[in-house]
Every structure is written in structure tokens, then in C-alpha cells.
Coordinates of C-alpha atoms and ligand atoms in Angstrom, one line a residue:
M739 CA 10.3 1.1 25.8
Q740 CA 12.8 0.3 23.1
L741 CA 13.0 2.0 19.5
I742 CA 12.6 -0.3 16.5
S743 CA 15.5 1.1 14.2
G744 CA 14.3 0.8 10.6
K745 CA 17.8 2.1 9.6
A746 CA 19.4 -0.9 11.4
V747 CA 17.0 -3.5 10.1
S748 CA 17.4 -2.1 6.6
A749 CA 21.1 -2.1 6.5
D750 CA 21.2 -5.7 7.5
I751 CA 18.7 -6.7 4.9
R752 CA 20.6 -4.7 2.2
E753 CA 23.8 -6.4 3.1
K754 CA 22.3 -9.8 2.5
L755 CA 20.7 -8.6 -0.8
A756 CA 24.2 -7.5 -1.9
Q757 CA 25.4 -10.9 -1.3
E758 CA 22.4 -12.6 -3.1
N759 CA 23.0 -10.2 -5.8
A760 CA 26.4 -11.6 -6.5
D761 CA 25.0 -15.0 -6.3
F762 CA 22.4 -14.2 -8.9
E763 CA 25.0 -12.5 -11.4
R764 CA 26.8 -15.8 -11.2
E765 CA 24.0 -17.9 -11.9
F766 CA 22.4 -15.7 -14.7
G767 CA 25.2 -13.7 -16.0
R768 CA 23.6 -10.2 -15.1
A769 CA 22.4 -8.3 -12.3
P770 CA 18.4 -7.7 -11.6
A771 CA 17.1 -4.6 -13.3
L772 CA 14.4 -2.1 -12.1
A773 CA 12.9 0.5 -14.4
V774 CA 11.5 3.4 -12.7
I775 CA 9.2 6.0 -14.5
I776 CA 8.4 9.4 -13.0
V777 CA 6.3 12.0 -14.6
G778 CA 6.2 15.7 -13.4
D779 CA 8.5 17.8 -11.1
D780 CA 7.1 17.0 -7.7
P781 CA 10.1 17.4 -5.4
A782 CA 9.2 14.6 -3.0
S783 CA 8.7 12.3 -5.8
H784 CA 12.2 12.9 -7.4
T785 CA 13.7 12.5 -3.8
Y786 CA 12.1 9.0 -3.7
V787 CA 13.0 7.9 -7.0
N788 CA 16.6 9.4 -6.5
N789 CA 16.7 7.0 -3.4
K790 CA 15.4 4.2 -5.3
I791 CA 18.1 4.5 -7.9
K792 CA 20.9 4.9 -5.4
G793 CA 19.6 1.8 -3.4
C794 CA 19.8 -0.3 -6.4
A795 CA 23.3 0.9 -6.9
Q796 CA 24.3 0.1 -3.3
V797 CA 23.3 -3.6 -4.0
G798 CA 24.5 -3.9 -7.2
F799 CA 21.3 -4.0 -9.4
R800 CA 20.8 -2.1 -12.7
S801 CA 18.6 0.5 -12.9
I802 CA 16.9 2.5 -15.5
C803 CA 15.2 5.8 -14.8
Q804 CA 12.8 7.5 -17.4
K805 CA 11.7 11.0 -16.6
Y806 CA 8.9 12.6 -18.3
E807 CA 7.7 16.3 -18.3
N808 CA 4.1 16.8 -17.1
G809 CA 2.0 17.1 -20.0
T810 CA 3.7 14.2 -22.1
P811 CA 1.0 12.3 -23.9
Q812 CA -0.2 9.4 -21.9
E813 CA 0.1 7.0 -25.0
E814 CA 3.8 8.0 -25.0
I815 CA 4.3 6.7 -21.5
A816 CA 2.1 3.8 -22.2
S817 CA 4.1 2.6 -25.0
Y818 CA 7.3 3.0 -23.0
I819 CA 5.9 0.6 -20.4
R820 CA 4.7 -1.9 -23.0
S821 CA 8.4 -2.0 -24.2
L822 CA 9.7 -2.5 -20.7
A823 CA 7.1 -5.3 -20.1
E824 CA 8.4 -7.0 -23.2
D825 CA 12.2 -6.5 -22.3
D826 CA 13.6 -9.7 -21.1
S827 CA 16.5 -7.9 -19.4
V828 CA 14.2 -5.8 -17.2
D829 CA 12.8 -7.5 -14.0
G830 CA 10.8 -4.8 -12.3
I831 CA 8.8 -2.0 -13.4
L832 CA 7.6 0.9 -11.2
V833 CA 5.6 3.9 -12.0
Q834 CA 6.1 6.6 -9.3
L835 CA 2.8 7.7 -7.8
P836 CA 1.0 10.0 -7.6
L837 CA 1.1 10.9 -11.1
P838 CA 0.2 14.5 -12.0
K839 CA -3.4 15.4 -12.7
G840 CA -4.9 14.3 -16.1
Y841 CA -3.1 10.8 -16.1
D842 CA -5.1 7.6 -15.7
E843 CA -3.1 5.8 -12.8
K844 CA -5.1 2.7 -13.0
Y845 CA -4.6 2.4 -17.1
L846 CA -0.8 2.9 -16.7
L847 CA -0.5 0.4 -13.9
S848 CA -2.3 -2.1 -15.6
L849 CA 0.2 -2.3 -18.5
I850 CA 2.6 -3.6 -15.9
P851 CA 2.6 -7.4 -16.1
D852 CA 2.3 -9.1 -12.7
S853 CA 5.5 -10.8 -12.9
K854 CA 7.3 -7.4 -12.9
D855 CA 4.9 -5.7 -10.6
V856 CA 7.5 -5.0 -7.9
D857 CA 5.4 -2.6 -5.9
G858 CA 2.7 -5.4 -5.4
F859 CA 0.0 -3.1 -6.3
S860 CA -1.6 -5.3 -9.2
P861 CA -5.0 -6.9 -8.6
A862 CA -3.5 -10.3 -9.0
N863 CA -0.9 -9.7 -6.4
T864 CA -3.4 -7.9 -4.1
G865 CA -5.6 -11.0 -4.5
L866 CA -2.9 -13.5 -3.7
L867 CA -2.2 -11.4 -0.6
S868 CA -5.7 -11.8 0.7
M869 CA -5.7 -15.6 -0.1
N870 CA -2.6 -15.8 2.0
S871 CA -0.7 -17.0 -0.8
P872 CA 1.5 -13.9 -1.5
N873 CA 3.6 -13.2 -4.6
T874 CA 4.7 -9.7 -4.4
V875 CA 3.5 -7.6 -1.5
S876 CA 3.3 -3.7 -1.2
C877 CA 6.8 -2.5 0.0
T878 CA 5.9 -0.4 3.1
P879 CA 3.8 -3.1 4.9
L880 CA 6.1 -5.9 3.9
G881 CA 8.9 -3.8 5.5
I882 CA 6.8 -3.3 8.7
M883 CA 6.4 -6.9 9.1
H884 CA 10.2 -7.4 9.0
L885 CA 10.4 -4.6 11.7
L886 CA 7.8 -6.4 13.8
K887 CA 9.9 -9.8 13.4
S888 CA 12.9 -7.8 14.6
T889 CA 11.4 -7.4 17.9
G890 CA 11.0 -11.1 18.6
V891 CA 7.5 -10.8 19.8
E892 CA 5.2 -13.6 18.9
L893 CA 2.5 -12.0 16.8
K894 CA 0.0 -15.0 16.8
G895 CA -3.1 -14.1 18.6
K896 CA -2.3 -10.5 19.1
D897 CA -5.0 -7.7 18.8
A898 CA -3.7 -5.4 16.1
V899 CA -5.4 -2.2 14.9
V900 CA -4.5 -0.7 11.5
I901 CA -5.4 3.2 11.2
G902 CA -5.9 3.9 7.4
R903 CA -7.2 1.7 4.5
S904 CA -5.4 2.8 1.5
N905 CA -4.7 0.2 -1.0
T906 CA -0.9 0.5 -0.8
V907 CA -0.5 0.6 3.0
G908 CA -3.4 0.1 5.1
K909 CA -5.4 -2.8 3.5
P910 CA -2.3 -4.8 2.5
M911 CA -0.9 -4.3 6.2
A912 CA -4.1 -5.4 7.5
M913 CA -3.8 -8.7 5.2
L914 CA -0.2 -9.4 6.4
L915 CA -1.3 -9.2 10.2
L916 CA -4.2 -11.4 9.6
N917 CA -2.1 -14.0 7.7
A918 CA 0.4 -13.7 10.7
D919 CA -2.6 -14.9 13.0
C920 CA -3.4 -11.6 14.7
T921 CA -6.9 -10.5 15.4
V922 CA -7.1 -7.4 13.0
T923 CA -9.4 -4.1 13.1
V924 CA -9.2 -1.6 10.5
C925 CA -9.7 2.0 11.2
H926 CA -10.5 4.9 9.0
S927 CA -11.8 8.3 8.9
K928 CA -15.6 7.4 9.2
T929 CA -14.5 5.3 12.4
V930 CA -16.6 6.1 15.6
N931 CA -14.6 6.2 18.7
L932 CA -11.5 5.3 17.2
A933 CA -9.7 5.4 20.6
E934 CA -11.9 2.5 21.9
Y935 CA -10.2 0.3 19.6
T936 CA -6.5 1.5 19.8
R937 CA -6.7 1.5 23.7
K938 CA -7.4 -2.4 23.4
A939 CA -4.7 -3.3 20.8
D940 CA -1.2 -5.1 21.3
I941 CA -0.1 -3.5 18.1
V942 CA -1.1 -0.2 16.6
V943 CA -0.1 0.9 13.0
V944 CA -0.8 4.2 11.9
A945 CA -0.9 5.1 8.2
I946 CA -3.2 8.2 7.6
G947 CA -0.9 11.2 7.1
R948 CA -2.1 13.3 10.1
P949 CA 0.8 14.7 12.2
K950 CA 1.0 13.5 15.7
F951 CA -2.6 12.0 15.4
L952 CA -2.2 9.1 17.9
K953 CA -1.9 10.5 21.5
G954 CA -0.6 8.8 24.7
D955 CA -4.1 8.3 26.0
M956 CA -5.1 6.3 23.0
V957 CA -2.5 3.4 23.5
K958 CA -2.4 0.8 26.2
D959 CA 0.5 0.3 28.3
G960 CA 3.1 -2.2 26.6
A961 CA 1.7 -1.7 23.0
I962 CA 3.9 -1.9 20.0
V963 CA 3.4 1.3 17.9
I964 CA 4.3 1.6 14.1
D965 CA 4.4 5.0 12.7
V966 CA 4.1 5.1 8.9
G967 CA 3.2 8.6 8.7
I968 CA 5.7 11.2 6.8
N969 CA 4.5 14.8 7.4
R970 CA 6.3 18.2 6.9
V971 CA 5.8 20.5 9.7
D972 CA 7.7 23.6 9.5
G973 CA 10.3 22.1 7.5
K974 CA 10.6 19.1 10.0
L975 CA 9.4 15.5 9.3
V976 CA 6.8 14.5 11.7
G977 CA 5.1 11.1 12.1
D978 CA 1.2 10.3 12.5
V979 CA 2.1 9.4 16.2
D980 CA 2.8 12.1 19.1
F981 CA 6.1 10.4 19.8
D982 CA 6.6 12.2 23.0
E983 CA 3.4 11.2 24.5
V984 CA 3.1 7.6 22.9
A985 CA 6.7 6.5 23.4
P986 CA 6.9 5.9 27.3
R987 CA 3.8 3.9 27.2
C988 CA 5.1 1.4 24.3
S989 CA 7.0 -1.8 24.6
Y990 CA 8.6 -1.0 21.0
I991 CA 8.0 2.0 18.9
T992 CA 9.3 3.2 15.3
P993 CA 10.6 6.7 15.1
V994 CA 10.2 9.1 12.3
P995 CA 12.5 9.5 10.5
G996 CA 14.5 6.4 10.5
G997 CA 11.5 3.8 11.3
V998 CA 9.4 2.4 8.4
G999 CA 10.8 5.0 5.7
P1000 CA 14.1 3.1 5.5
M1001 CA 12.5 -0.3 5.0
T1002 CA 10.2 0.6 1.9
I1003 CA 13.0 1.0 -0.6
T1004 CA 14.9 -2.0 0.9
M1005 CA 11.6 -4.0 0.3
L1006 CA 11.5 -2.7 -3.2
L1007 CA 15.0 -4.0 -3.6
A1008 CA 14.0 -7.6 -2.4
N1009 CA 11.0 -7.5 -4.4
T1010 CA 13.0 -6.8 -7.4
L1011 CA 15.4 -9.8 -6.8
S1012 CA 12.8 -12.1 -6.2
A1013 CA 10.7 -11.0 -9.3
A1014 CA 14.0 -11.5 -11.3
R1015 CA 14.7 -15.0 -9.7
H1016 CA 11.0 -16.1 -10.2
R1017 CA 11.1 -15.1 -14.0
L1018 CA 14.6 -16.6 -15.0
E1019 CA 14.2 -19.7 -13.0
K1020 CA 10.9 -20.5 -14.9
Ligands
NAP62 P1 -3.8 8.1 1.9 O1 -4.0 7.0 0.6 O2 -4.3 9.3 2.0 O3 -4.9 7.1 3.1 C1 -5.0 7.7 4.3 C2 -6.0 6.9 5.0 O4 -5.9 7.5 6.5 C3 -7.4 6.9 4.5 O5 -7.8 5.4 4.7 C4 -8.3 7.7 5.4 O6 -9.5 7.2 5.7 C5 -7.4 7.6 6.9 N1 -7.6 8.7 7.4 C6 -7.2 10.1 7.1 N2 -7.5 10.9 8.2 C7 -8.0 10.0 9.3 C8 -8.4 10.3 10.5 N3 -8.4 11.6 11.2 N4 -8.7 9.1 11.3 C9 -8.7 8.0 10.9 N5 -8.3 7.7 9.8 C10 -8.0 8.7 8.9 O7 -2.5 7.6 2.6 P2 -1.4 6.4 2.5 O8 -0.9 6.5 1.0 O9 -2.0 5.3 3.0 O10 -0.1 7.1 3.4 C11 -0.4 7.3 4.8 C12 0.7 8.1 5.4 O11 1.9 7.3 5.3 C13 1.1 9.4 4.8 O12 1.7 10.3 5.8 C14 2.1 8.9 3.8 O13 3.1 10.0 3.4 C15 3.0 7.7 4.6 N6 3.5 6.8 3.8 C16 4.8 6.6 4.3 C17 5.6 5.6 3.9 C18 7.0 5.2 4.2 O14 7.8 4.6 3.4 N7 7.2 5.5 5.5 C19 4.8 4.8 2.4 C20 3.6 5.1 2.2 C21 3.0 6.0 2.7 P3 -10.6 7.0 4.6 O15 -10.2 6.0 3.8 O16 -11.8 7.0 5.3 O17 -10.5 8.3 3.7

């Protein structure tokens, strides 16, 4: 069994991004810029946003962080997003999810132009991915494709099972694997006999938010297992995979923490740079 280190893969990509940023600055006279909007005081969301801002600084991007108290009128936030959408010096706009209750997530996200949708959540970007003509792809599944690539294993023809069908992780993950010529099955909470699918799979990606859900007897020997889950149990971070049981059966497995997590923000930085290039090269 070999661990796939998201930390190491992510560090390599960030080093390349810092170099590409220097080229970008030479060419366009400024660094790419990412604007992040956060509403409310959810501690996990604030940690994610702080890490995104730190990530920008690490590779030399400019970042703008706009914090709103829970209760701020939705139209105030909407008009700020509209101003960012028109601001030519801003390349990426991200609204940290989930928003507190009472805000219309769909409406606020719809104000982000496709060209600045660095999360890859817009209907156009989602549609382009499913047409195998991707523009900006959701960061977590995109990061997982880099992790799979880092193993050197040929993906073509592999049986892949994705557990979880969220719009942000499970579905785009399934599309990326399909686009990479895997045969893909998507399982979810209504799947009957889920282990029958996972036991046959060469690649299992688990993204459900249930601590230690995937057990040793649910995977075949030599499988590649990717654990997307982030669960807090007794103050510790635990994935969706029962690592101690599953790892001995795998050819490759991602740990939690240090697997998928570090890749997500790195992909956000990569998406910001390509969004900036696309807009400025037009
Ligand atoms: P989500 O929107 O809550 O979706 C969860 C999915 O899991 C749903 O499709 C649900 O099925 C399915 N599910 C729930 N319980 C299940 C069960 N017992 N058996 C089979 N399927 C089940 O979650 P998400 O946003 O995709 O995130 C999933 C996990 O990944 C969470 O732990 C989250 O914190 C983590 N995450 C990590 C990163 C990272 O950077 N590492 C990024 C994003 C998310 P139904 O559709 O039938 O309800």
C-alpha cells in the first residue's frame, strides 16, 4: 500500500503556480486577483477562507476578502458581487458556502459571471464539464484527478465508484472519471447493496461526510481509495474511510488529513490563474 500525499502534490503545484504567476505579472503588469465573500461567523468557513487568502499570498496573487455579518441584507451582498463582476482588475469571485439560513445561494452565485466562476459551480461550467469540454472545474474533484495522475496508474478502462452525488464533489468527480475513460458508477444514500458496487471497483472515491463509512470488506484487493470526507470526531479529523481496515487492501490510498484537503485550495489558485489568463488574453 502507498499513501498518496496531497501535501506533496499540492506543494509541487503551488511552486509551479508561483513561477507562472511571475510570468503573468511580467506579461500583464499585475498579479491575478481573487475576491472571497464570507457571510456569518461559522468557524470552519472562516478557517477555509483564511487558508484561501494565505494560499493567494503564497503564490503571489492579490486577494480581497469581504466579510459580512449574518443578517446583512442580501441585496447589499448582491450589489457587491455585481461590482466585482464588472471590475476588470478582479479575475475570480468566490462566495464561501454554505451561506447562513435565509440567503438565496443560487441567486447570489448566479451573479458571478462564468468567466470569474473559479469554483466551477455555474450551470455553464458544469455543462461544459459534462460535454467533456471543461472550462473551470470544481476544485475538489479536479484536485483528486491530479492525485490519481500522481500514482502513474492508467485510468482508461478502470471501474470507478463514486459514493456521494453532490453538485460540488460527487457529480463533477463522476464526470471527470468518465471523461478519463473510466466506467463510472455513482452511489448515494438510496443505493441498495452499495458494497456490491464498491467491491468490484478499481477506484473508489468516497464523498459523503460519514466518519469511517467505507470498511475493509467493502473494497477489493489492490483498489485505489480516495477519501474526501472531513468529519470532526472527538476533536479529531476523520475521513469517510476506515483507514486502518481499508489501507492494507489498497494499492494507493489518501490519508485524512493530508490527502484531498490540501489539493482543494491549490486547485482554486490554479483556476484563478487560468481565469485571469482567459480574460486578459481575449
Ligand atoms: P453533501 O452535499 O452533504 O452530499 C453528501 C452525499 O453523500 C449525498 O449525495 C448523499 O446522498 C450521500 N450520502 C450520505 N450518506 C450516505 C450513505 N450512508 N451512503 C451513501 N451515500 C450517502 O456533501 P459534500 O459537500 O459532497 O461533501 C462530502 C464530504 O466531503 C463531507 O465530509 C465534506 O466535508 C467533504 N468535503 C471535503 C473537501 C475537501 O477539500 N477535502 C471538499 C468538499 C467536501 P443523497 O444525495 O442520496 O442524499
